[in-house]
Coordinates of N, CA and C in Angstrom, one line a residue:
X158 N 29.8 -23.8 -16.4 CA 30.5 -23.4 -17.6 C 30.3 -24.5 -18.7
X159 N 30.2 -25.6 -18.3 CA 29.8 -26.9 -19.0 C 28.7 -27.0 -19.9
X160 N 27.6 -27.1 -18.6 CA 26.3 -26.7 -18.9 C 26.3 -25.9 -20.3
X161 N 26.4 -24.2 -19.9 CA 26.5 -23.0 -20.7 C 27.2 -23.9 -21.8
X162 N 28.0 -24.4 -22.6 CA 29.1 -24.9 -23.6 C 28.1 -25.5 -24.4
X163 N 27.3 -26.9 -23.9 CA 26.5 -27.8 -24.2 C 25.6 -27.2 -25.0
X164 N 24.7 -26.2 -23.8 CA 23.5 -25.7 -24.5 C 24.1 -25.1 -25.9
X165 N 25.0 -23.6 -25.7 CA 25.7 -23.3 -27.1 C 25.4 -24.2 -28.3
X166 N 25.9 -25.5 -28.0 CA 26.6 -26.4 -28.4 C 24.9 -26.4 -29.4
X167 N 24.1 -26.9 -28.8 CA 23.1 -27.6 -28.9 C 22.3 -26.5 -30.0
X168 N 22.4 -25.4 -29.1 CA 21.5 -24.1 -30.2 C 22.0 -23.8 -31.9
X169 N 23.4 -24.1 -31.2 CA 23.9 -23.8 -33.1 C 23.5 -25.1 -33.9
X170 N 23.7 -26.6 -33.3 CA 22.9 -27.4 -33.9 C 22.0 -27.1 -34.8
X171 N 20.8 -26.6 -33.7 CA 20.1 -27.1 -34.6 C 19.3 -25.5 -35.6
X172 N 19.8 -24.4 -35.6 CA 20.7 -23.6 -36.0 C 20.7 -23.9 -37.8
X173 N 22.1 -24.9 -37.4 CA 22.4 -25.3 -38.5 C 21.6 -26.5 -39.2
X174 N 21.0 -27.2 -38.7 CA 20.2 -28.8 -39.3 C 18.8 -27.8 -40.0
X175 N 18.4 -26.4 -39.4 CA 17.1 -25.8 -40.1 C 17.9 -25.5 -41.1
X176 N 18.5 -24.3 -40.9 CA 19.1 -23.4 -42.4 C 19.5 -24.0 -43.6
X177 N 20.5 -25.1 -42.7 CA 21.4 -26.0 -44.0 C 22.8 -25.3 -44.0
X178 N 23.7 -25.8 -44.1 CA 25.0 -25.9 -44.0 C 25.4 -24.5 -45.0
X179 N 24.7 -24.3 -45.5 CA 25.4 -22.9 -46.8 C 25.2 -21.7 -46.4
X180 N 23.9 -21.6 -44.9 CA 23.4 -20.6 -44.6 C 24.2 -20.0 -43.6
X181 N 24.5 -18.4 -44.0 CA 25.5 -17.3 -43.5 C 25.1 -17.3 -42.5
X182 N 25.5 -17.0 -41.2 CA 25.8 -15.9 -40.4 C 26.6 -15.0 -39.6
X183 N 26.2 -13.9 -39.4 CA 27.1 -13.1 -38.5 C 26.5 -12.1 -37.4
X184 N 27.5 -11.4 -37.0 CA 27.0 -10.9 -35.7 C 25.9 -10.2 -36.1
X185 N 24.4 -10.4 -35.0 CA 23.4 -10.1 -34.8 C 23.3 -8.5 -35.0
X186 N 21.9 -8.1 -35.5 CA 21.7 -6.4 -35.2 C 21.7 -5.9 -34.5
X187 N 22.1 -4.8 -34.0 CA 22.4 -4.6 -32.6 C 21.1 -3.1 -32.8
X188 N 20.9 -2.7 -31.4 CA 20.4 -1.4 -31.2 C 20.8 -0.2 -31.8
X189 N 22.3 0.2 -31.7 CA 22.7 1.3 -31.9 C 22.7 1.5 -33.7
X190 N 22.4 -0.2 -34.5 CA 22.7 -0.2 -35.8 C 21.4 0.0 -36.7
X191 N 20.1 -0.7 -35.5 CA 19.0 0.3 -35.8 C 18.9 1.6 -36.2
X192 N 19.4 2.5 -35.4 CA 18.9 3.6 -34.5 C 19.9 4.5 -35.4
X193 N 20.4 4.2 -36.6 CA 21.1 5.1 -37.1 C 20.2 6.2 -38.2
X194 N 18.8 5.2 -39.0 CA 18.5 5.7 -39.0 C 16.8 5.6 -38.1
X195 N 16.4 7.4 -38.1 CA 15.6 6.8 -36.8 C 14.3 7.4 -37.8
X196 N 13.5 7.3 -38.7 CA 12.8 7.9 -39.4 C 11.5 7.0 -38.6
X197 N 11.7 5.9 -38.4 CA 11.0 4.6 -38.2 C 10.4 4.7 -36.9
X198 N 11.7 4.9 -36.2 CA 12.0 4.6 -34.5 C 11.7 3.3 -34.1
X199 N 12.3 2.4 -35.0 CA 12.7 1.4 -34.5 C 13.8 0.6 -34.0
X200 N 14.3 1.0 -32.8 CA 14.8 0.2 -31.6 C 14.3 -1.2 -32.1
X201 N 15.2 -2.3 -31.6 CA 14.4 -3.5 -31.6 C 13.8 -3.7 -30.2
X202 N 13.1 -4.1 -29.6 CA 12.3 -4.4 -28.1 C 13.3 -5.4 -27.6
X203 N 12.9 -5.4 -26.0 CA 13.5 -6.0 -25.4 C 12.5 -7.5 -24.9
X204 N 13.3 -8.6 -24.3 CA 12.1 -9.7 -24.0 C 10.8 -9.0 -23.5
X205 N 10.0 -9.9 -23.8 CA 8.8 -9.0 -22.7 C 7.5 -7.8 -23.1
X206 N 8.3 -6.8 -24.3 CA 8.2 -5.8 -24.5 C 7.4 -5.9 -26.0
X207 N 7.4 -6.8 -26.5 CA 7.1 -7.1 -28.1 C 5.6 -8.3 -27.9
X208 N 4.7 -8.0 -28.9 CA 3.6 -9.2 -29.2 C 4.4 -10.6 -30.0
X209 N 5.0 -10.3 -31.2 CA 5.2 -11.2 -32.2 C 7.0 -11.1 -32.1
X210 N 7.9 -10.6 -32.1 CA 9.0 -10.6 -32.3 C 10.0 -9.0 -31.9
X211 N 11.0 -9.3 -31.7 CA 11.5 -7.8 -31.0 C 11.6 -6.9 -32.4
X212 N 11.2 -7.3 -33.9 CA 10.8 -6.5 -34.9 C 10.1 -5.7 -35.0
X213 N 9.1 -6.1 -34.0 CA 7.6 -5.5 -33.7 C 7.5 -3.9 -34.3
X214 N 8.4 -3.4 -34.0 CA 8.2 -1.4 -34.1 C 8.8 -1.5 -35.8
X215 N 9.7 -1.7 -35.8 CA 10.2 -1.9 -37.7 C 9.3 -2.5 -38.2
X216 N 9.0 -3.6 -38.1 CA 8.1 -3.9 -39.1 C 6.6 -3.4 -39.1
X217 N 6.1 -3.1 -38.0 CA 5.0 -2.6 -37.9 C 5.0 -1.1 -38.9
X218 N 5.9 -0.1 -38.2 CA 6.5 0.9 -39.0 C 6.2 1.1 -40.2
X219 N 7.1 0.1 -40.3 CA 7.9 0.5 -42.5 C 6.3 -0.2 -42.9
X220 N 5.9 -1.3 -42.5 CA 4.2 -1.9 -43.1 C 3.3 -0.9 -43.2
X221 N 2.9 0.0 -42.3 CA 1.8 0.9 -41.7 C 2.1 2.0 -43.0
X222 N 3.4 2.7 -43.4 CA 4.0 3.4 -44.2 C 3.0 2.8 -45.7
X223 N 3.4 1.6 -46.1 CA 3.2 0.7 -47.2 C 1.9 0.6 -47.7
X224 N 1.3 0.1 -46.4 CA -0.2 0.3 -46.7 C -0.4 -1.2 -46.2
X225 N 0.4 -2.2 -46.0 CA 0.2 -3.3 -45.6 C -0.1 -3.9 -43.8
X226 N -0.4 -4.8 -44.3 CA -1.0 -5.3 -42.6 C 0.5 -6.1 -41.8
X227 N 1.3 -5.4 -40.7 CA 2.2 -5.4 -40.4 C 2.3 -7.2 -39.6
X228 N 1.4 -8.0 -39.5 CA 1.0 -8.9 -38.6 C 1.3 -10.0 -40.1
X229 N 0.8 -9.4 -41.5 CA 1.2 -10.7 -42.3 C 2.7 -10.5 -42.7
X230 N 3.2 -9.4 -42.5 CA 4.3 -9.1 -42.8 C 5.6 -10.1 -41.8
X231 N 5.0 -10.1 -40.5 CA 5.6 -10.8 -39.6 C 5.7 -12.3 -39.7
X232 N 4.4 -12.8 -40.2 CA 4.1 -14.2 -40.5 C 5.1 -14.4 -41.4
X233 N 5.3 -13.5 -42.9 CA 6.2 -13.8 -43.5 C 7.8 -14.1 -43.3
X234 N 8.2 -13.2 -42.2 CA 9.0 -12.7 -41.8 C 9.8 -14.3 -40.8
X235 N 8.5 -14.3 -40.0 CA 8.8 -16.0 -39.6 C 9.1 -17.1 -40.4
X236 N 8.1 -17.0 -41.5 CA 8.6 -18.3 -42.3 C 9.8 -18.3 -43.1
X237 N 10.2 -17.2 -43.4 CA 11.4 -16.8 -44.3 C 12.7 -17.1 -43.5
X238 N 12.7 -16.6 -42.0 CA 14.2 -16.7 -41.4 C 14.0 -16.6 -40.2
X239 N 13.0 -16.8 -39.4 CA 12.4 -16.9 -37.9 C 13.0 -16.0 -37.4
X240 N 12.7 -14.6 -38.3 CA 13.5 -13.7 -37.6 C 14.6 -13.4 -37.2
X241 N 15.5 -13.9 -38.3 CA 17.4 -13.7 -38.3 C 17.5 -13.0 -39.2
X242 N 18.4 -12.0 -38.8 CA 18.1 -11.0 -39.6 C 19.5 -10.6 -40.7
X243 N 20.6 -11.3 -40.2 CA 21.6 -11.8 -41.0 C 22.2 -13.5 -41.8
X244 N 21.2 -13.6 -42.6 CA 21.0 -14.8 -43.2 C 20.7 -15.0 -44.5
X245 N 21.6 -15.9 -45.2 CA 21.7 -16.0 -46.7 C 21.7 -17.2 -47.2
X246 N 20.4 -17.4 -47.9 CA 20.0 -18.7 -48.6 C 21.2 -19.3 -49.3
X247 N 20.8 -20.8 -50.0 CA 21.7 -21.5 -50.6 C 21.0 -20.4 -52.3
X248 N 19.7 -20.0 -52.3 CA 19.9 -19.2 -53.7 C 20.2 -18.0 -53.5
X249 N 20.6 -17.3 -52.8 CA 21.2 -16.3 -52.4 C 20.4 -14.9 -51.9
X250 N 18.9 -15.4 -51.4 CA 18.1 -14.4 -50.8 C 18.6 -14.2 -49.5
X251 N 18.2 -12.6 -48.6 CA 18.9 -12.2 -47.6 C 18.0 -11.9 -46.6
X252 N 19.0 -12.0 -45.4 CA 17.8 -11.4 -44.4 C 16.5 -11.8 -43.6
X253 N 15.4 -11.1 -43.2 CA 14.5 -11.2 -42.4 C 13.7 -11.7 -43.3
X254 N 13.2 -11.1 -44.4 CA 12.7 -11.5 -45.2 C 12.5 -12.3 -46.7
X255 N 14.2 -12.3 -46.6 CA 14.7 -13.4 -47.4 C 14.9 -12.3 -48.7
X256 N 14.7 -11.5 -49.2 CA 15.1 -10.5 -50.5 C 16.3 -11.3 -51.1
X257 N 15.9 -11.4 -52.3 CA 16.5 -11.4 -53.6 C 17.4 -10.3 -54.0
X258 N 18.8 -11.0 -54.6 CA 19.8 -9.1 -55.0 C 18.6 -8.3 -56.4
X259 N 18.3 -9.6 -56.7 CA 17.2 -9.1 -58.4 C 16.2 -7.9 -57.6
X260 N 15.6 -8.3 -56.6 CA 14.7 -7.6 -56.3 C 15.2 -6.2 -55.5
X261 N 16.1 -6.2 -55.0 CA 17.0 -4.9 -54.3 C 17.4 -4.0 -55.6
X262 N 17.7 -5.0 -56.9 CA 17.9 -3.7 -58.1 C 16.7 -3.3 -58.3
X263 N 15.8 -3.7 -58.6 CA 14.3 -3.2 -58.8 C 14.0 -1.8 -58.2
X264 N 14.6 -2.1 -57.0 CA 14.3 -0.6 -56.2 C 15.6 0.4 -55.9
X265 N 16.5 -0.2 -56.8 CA 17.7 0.7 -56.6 C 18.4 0.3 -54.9
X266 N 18.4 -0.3 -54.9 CA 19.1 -0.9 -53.3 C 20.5 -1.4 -53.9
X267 N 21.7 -1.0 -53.2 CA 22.4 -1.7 -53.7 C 22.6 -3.0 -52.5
X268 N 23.3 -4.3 -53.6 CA 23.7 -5.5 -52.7 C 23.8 -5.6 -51.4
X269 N 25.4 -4.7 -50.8 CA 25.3 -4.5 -49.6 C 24.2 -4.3 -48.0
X270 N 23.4 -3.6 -49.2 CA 22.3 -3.5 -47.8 C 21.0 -4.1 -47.8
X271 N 21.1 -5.3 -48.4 CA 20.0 -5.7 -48.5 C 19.6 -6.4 -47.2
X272 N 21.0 -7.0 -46.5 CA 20.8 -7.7 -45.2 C 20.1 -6.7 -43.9
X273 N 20.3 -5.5 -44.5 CA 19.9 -4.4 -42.9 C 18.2 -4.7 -42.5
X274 N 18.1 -4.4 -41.4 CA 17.2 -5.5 -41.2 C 15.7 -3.9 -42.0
X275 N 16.1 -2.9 -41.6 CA 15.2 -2.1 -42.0 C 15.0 -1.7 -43.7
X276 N 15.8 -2.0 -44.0 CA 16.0 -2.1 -46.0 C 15.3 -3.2 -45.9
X277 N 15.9 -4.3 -45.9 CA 14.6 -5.9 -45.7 C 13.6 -5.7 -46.0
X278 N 12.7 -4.9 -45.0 CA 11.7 -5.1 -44.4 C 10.8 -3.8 -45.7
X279 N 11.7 -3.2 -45.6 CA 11.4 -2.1 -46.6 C 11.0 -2.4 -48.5
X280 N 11.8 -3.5 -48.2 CA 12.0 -4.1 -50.2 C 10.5 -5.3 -49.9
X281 N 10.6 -5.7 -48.8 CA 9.6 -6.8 -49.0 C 8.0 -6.3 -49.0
X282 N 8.1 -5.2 -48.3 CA 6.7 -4.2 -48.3 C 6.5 -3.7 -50.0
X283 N 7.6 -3.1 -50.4 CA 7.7 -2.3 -52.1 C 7.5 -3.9 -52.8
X284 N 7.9 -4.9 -52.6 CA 7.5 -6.0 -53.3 C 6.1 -6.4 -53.6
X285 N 6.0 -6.5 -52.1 CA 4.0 -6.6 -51.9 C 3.5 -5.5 -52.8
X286 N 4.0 -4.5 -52.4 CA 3.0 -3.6 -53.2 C 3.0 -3.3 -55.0
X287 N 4.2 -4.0 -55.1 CA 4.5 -4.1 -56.9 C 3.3 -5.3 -57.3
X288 N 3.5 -6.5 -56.8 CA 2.6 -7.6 -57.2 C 1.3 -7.4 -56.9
X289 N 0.9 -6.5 -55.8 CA -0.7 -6.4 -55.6 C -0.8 -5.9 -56.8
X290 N 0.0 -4.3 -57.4 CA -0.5 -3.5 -58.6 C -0.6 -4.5 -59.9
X291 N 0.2 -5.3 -59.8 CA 0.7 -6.1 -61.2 C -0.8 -7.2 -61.0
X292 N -1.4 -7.8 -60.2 CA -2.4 -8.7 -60.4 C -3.4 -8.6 -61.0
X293 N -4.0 -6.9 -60.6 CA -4.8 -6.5 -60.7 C -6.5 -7.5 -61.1
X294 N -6.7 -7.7 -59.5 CA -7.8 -8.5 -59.0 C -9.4 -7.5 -59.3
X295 N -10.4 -8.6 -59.5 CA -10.9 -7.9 -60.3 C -11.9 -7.5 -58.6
X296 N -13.1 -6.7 -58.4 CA -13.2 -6.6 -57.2 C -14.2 -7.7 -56.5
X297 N -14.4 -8.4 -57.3 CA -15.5 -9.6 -56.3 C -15.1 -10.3 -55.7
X298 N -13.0 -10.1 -56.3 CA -12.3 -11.4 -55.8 C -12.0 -11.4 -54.4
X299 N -12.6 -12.6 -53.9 CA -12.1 -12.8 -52.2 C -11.0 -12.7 -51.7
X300 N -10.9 -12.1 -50.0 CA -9.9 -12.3 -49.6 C -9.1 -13.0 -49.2
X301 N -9.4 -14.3 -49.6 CA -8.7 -15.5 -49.4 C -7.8 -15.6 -50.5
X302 N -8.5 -15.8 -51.6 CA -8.1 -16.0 -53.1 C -7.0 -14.8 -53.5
X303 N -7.0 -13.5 -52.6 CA -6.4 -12.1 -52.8 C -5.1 -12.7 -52.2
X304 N -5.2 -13.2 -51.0 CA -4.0 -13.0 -50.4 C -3.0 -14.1 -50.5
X305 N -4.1 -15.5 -50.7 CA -3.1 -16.5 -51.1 C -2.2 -16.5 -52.4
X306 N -3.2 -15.8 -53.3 CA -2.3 -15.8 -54.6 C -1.0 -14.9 -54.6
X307 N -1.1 -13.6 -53.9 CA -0.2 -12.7 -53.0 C 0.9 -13.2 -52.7
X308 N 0.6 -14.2 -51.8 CA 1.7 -14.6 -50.6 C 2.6 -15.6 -52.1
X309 N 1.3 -16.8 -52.9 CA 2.2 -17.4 -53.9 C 3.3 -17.1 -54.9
X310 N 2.7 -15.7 -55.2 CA 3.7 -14.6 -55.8 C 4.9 -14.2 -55.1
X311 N 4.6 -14.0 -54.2 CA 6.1 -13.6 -52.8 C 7.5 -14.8 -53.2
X312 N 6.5 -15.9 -53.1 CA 7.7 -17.2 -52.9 C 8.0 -17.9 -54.3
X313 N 7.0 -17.2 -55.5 CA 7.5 -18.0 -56.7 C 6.7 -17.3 -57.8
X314 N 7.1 -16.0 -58.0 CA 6.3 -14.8 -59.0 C 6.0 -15.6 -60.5
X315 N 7.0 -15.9 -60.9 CA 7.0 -16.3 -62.1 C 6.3 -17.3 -62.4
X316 N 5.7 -18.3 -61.5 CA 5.3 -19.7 -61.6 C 4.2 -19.5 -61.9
X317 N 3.4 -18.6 -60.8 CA 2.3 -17.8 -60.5 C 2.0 -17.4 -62.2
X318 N 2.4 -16.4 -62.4 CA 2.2 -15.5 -63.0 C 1.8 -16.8 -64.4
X319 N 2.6 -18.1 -64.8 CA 2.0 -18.5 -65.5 C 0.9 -19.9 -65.3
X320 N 0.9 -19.9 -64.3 CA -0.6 -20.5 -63.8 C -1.5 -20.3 -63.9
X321 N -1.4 -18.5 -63.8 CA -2.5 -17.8 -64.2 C -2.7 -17.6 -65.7
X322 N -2.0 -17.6 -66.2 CA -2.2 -17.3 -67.7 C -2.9 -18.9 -68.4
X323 N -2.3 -20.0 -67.7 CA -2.8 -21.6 -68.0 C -4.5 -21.4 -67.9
X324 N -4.9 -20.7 -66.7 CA -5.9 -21.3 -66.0 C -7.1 -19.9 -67.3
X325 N -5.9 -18.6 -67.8 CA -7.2 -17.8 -68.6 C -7.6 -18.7 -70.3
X326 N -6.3 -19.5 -70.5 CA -6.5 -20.1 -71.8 C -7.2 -21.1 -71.7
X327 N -7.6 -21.5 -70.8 CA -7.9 -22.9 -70.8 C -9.7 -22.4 -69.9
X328 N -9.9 -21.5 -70.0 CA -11.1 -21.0 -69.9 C -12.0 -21.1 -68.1
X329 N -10.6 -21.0 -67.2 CA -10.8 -20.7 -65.3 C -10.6 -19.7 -64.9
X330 N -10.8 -19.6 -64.3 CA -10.7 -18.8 -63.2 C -9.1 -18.1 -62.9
X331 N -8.1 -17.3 -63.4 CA -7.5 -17.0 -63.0 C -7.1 -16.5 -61.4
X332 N -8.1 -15.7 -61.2 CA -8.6 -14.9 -59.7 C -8.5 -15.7 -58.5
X333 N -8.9 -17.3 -58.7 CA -8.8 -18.1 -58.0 C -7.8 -18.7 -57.3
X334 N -7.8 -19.1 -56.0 CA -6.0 -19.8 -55.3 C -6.8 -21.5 -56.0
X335 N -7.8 -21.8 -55.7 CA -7.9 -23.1 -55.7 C -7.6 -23.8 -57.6
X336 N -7.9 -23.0 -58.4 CA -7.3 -23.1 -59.7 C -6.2 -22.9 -59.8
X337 N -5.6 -21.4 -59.6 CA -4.1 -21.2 -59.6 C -3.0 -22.5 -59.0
X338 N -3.3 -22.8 -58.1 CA -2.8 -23.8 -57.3 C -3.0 -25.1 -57.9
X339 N -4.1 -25.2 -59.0 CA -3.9 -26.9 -59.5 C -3.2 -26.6 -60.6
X340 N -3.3 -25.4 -61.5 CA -2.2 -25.5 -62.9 C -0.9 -25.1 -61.9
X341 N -0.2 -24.6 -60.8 CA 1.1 -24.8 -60.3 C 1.1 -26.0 -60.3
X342 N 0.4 -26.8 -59.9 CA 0.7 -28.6 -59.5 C 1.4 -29.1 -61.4
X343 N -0.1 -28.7 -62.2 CA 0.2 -29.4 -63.3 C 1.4 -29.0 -64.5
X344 N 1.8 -27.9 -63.9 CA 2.8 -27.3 -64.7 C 4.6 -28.3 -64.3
X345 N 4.0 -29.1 -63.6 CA 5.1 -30.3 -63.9 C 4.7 -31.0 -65.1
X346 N 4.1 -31.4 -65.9 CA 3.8 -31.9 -67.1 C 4.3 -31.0 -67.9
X347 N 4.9 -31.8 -69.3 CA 5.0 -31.2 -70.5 C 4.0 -30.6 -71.4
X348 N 3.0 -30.7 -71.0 CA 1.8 -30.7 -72.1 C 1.3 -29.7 -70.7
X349 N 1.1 -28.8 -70.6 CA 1.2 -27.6 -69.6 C 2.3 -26.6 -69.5
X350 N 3.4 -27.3 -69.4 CA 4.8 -26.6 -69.4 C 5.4 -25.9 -70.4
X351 N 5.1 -26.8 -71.6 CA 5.3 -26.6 -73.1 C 4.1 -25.6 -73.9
X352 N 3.4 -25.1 -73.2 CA 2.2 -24.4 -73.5 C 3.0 -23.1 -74.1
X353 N 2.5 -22.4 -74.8 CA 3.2 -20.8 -75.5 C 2.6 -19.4 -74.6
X354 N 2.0 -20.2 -73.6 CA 1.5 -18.9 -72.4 C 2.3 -19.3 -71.4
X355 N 3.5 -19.9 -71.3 CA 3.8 -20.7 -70.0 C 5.4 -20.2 -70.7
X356 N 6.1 -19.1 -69.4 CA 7.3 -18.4 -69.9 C 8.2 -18.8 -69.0
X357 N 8.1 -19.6 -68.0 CA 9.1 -19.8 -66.9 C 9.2 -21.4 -66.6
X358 N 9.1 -22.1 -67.8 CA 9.1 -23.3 -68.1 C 8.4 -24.3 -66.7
X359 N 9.0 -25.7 -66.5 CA 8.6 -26.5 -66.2 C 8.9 -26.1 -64.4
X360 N 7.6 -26.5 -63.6 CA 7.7 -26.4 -61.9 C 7.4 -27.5 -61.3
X361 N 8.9 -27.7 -60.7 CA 8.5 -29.2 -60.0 C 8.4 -28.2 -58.4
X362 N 8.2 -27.2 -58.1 CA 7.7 -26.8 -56.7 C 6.9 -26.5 -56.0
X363 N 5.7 -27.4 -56.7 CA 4.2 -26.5 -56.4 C 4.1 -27.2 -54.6
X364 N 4.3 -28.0 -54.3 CA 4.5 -28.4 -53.3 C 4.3 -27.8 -51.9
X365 N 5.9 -27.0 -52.5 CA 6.8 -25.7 -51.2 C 5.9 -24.8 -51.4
X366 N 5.4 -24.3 -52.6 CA 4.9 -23.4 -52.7 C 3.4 -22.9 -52.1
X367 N 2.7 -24.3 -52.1 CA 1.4 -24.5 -51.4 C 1.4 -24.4 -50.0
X368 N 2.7 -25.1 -49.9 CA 2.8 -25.2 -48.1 C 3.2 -23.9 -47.6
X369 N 4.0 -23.6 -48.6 CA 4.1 -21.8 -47.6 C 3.0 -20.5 -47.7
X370 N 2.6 -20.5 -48.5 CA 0.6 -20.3 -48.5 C 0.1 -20.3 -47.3
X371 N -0.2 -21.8 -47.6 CA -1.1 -21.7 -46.1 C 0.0 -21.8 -44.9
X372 N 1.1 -22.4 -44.7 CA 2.3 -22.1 -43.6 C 1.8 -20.4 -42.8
X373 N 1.6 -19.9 -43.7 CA 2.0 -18.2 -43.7 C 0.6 -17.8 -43.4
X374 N -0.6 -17.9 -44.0 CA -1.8 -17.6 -43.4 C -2.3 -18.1 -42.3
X375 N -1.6 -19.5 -41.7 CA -2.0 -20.0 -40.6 C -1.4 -18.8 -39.5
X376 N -0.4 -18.7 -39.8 CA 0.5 -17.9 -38.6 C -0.2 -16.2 -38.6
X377 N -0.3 -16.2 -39.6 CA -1.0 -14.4 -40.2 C -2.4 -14.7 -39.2
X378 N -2.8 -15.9 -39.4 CA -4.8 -15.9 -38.2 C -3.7 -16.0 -36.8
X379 N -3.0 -17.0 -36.5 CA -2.6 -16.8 -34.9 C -1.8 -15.0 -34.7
X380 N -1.6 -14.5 -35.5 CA -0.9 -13.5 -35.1 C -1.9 -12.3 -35.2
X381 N -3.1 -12.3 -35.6 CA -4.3 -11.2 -35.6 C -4.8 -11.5 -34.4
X382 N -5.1 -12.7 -33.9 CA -5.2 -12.6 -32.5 C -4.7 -12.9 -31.3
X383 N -3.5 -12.0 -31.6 CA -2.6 -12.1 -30.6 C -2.5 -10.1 -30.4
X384 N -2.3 -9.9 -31.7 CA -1.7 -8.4 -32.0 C -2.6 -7.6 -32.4
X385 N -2.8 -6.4 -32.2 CA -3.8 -5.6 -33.1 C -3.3 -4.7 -34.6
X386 N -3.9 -4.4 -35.3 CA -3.3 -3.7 -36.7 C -2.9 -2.5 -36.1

C-alpha cells in the first residue's frame, strides 16, 4: 500500500513539474464517453493493442476523413499533451491537441467541447486543412519546407504568416522553412518588427517555435516507421 502511495505520489510529480502548476486536470476519457458517438469507431485501445498511443483508431479515423497523415497528427498530438486528453494550458488551449477557444469558434464548436478528445482531434485536422489552403505553396515547393512551415503555423500562425510577408519584401523566398525561420528569429528586432508588412508585432519566440518544428518531425520520421498510413 505504501509502495502503491509513493509511486502515485511520484507520477503526479512529475505530472505536475511538465505541465506547470495552472495545468487542469480531471477524470480521464473513458470508453463508454468515446463510444457515444460511434461515426469514427473509436474505442480507445487497450495496452498492447495500439502502435503510437491508445488514440490510434480516433486519430487515425477523424485524419484519414481530413485528408491528413494520421502519424503526423499523433507526433503533434504528443508534443502538445502526451496524449492527455483533459488538459488546459496556462494560455488557455485544450486537450490532446492543445485547441484554442478562437479556433473552436472558427468552426462553430462551442467552448465546452473542445476538451472531448474526438472534437480535438477533429478542430486540429479542420485547422491543418485551413492553413494548408491559406499558404498556398507554389508546387516545386519541397516537402520539407511544406511541412515545417505547416507545423510552424500550427504553434504560432500569425508569426508565420508575417515572416513570410518579411522574407517577400525583402526579396526571399517565402516558400522556404530555412528563410521563414531566420525572419521569425529576426522579428525580435525593431527594424523588422516595426516593418508595415509585420501585423502581429514583435516575437521573442522563435526559439519554441523552431524546436517544436523539428521536436514534431523528428517523432512524425520515428512514428512512419513504426506505423503504417
Amino acid at each position: 500500500m505504501l509502495k502503491k502511495t509513493v509511486l502515485t505520489f511520484a507520477f503526479l510529480t512529475i505530472l505536475t513539474t511538465f505541465y506547470g502548476f495552472n495545468a487542469k486536470f480531471s477524470t480521464p476519457v473513458t470508453d463508454d464517453m468515446l463510444n457515444e458517438e460511434a461515426d469514427f469507431g473509436n474505442s480507445l485501445l487497450s495496452d498492447g493493442d495500439y502502435v503510437i498511443s491508445a488514440y490510434d483508431n480516433i486519430i487515425r479515423n477523424i485524419s484519414e476523413k481530413e485528408g491528413h497523415d494520421w502519424r503526423l497528427m499523433s507526433a503533434i498530438a504528443y508534443h502538445e499533451s502526451r496524449f492527455t486528453p483533459d488538459i488546459t494550458s496556462r494560455s488557455g488551449a485544450k486537450g490532446l491537441m492543445q485547441i484554442m477557444p478562437s479556433v473552436a469558434r472558427q468552426f462553430d464548436v462551442p467552448a465546452g467541447d473542445i476538451a472531448n478528445p474526438e472534437t480535438n482531434i477533429w478542430l486540429a485536422n479542420k485547422l491543418m486543412s485551413k492553413i494548408k489552403s491559406t499558404l498556398r505553396f507554389p508546387a516545386e515547393t519541397s516537402d520539407k519546407d511544406r511541412m515545417s512551415i505547416i507545423l510552424a503555423c500550427y504553434n504560432s500562425i500569425g508569426h508565420v504568416n508575417d515572416a513570410r510577408r518579411l522574407a517577400r519584401v525583402n526579396g526571399e523566398d517565402p516558400n522556404s522553412w530555412e528563410v521563414v525561420a531566420r525572419y521569425l528569429q529576426l522579428k525580435a528586432q525593431p527594424e523588422y518588427y516595426e516593418n508595415e508588412v509585420v501585423k502581429c508585432g514583435r516575437f521573442t519566440g522563435s526559439r519554441q517555435t523552431l524546436a517544436y518544428v523539428n521536436d514534431v518531425i523528428g517523432r512524425y520520421d520515428k512514428y512512419c516507421r513504426v506505423a503504417v498510413r
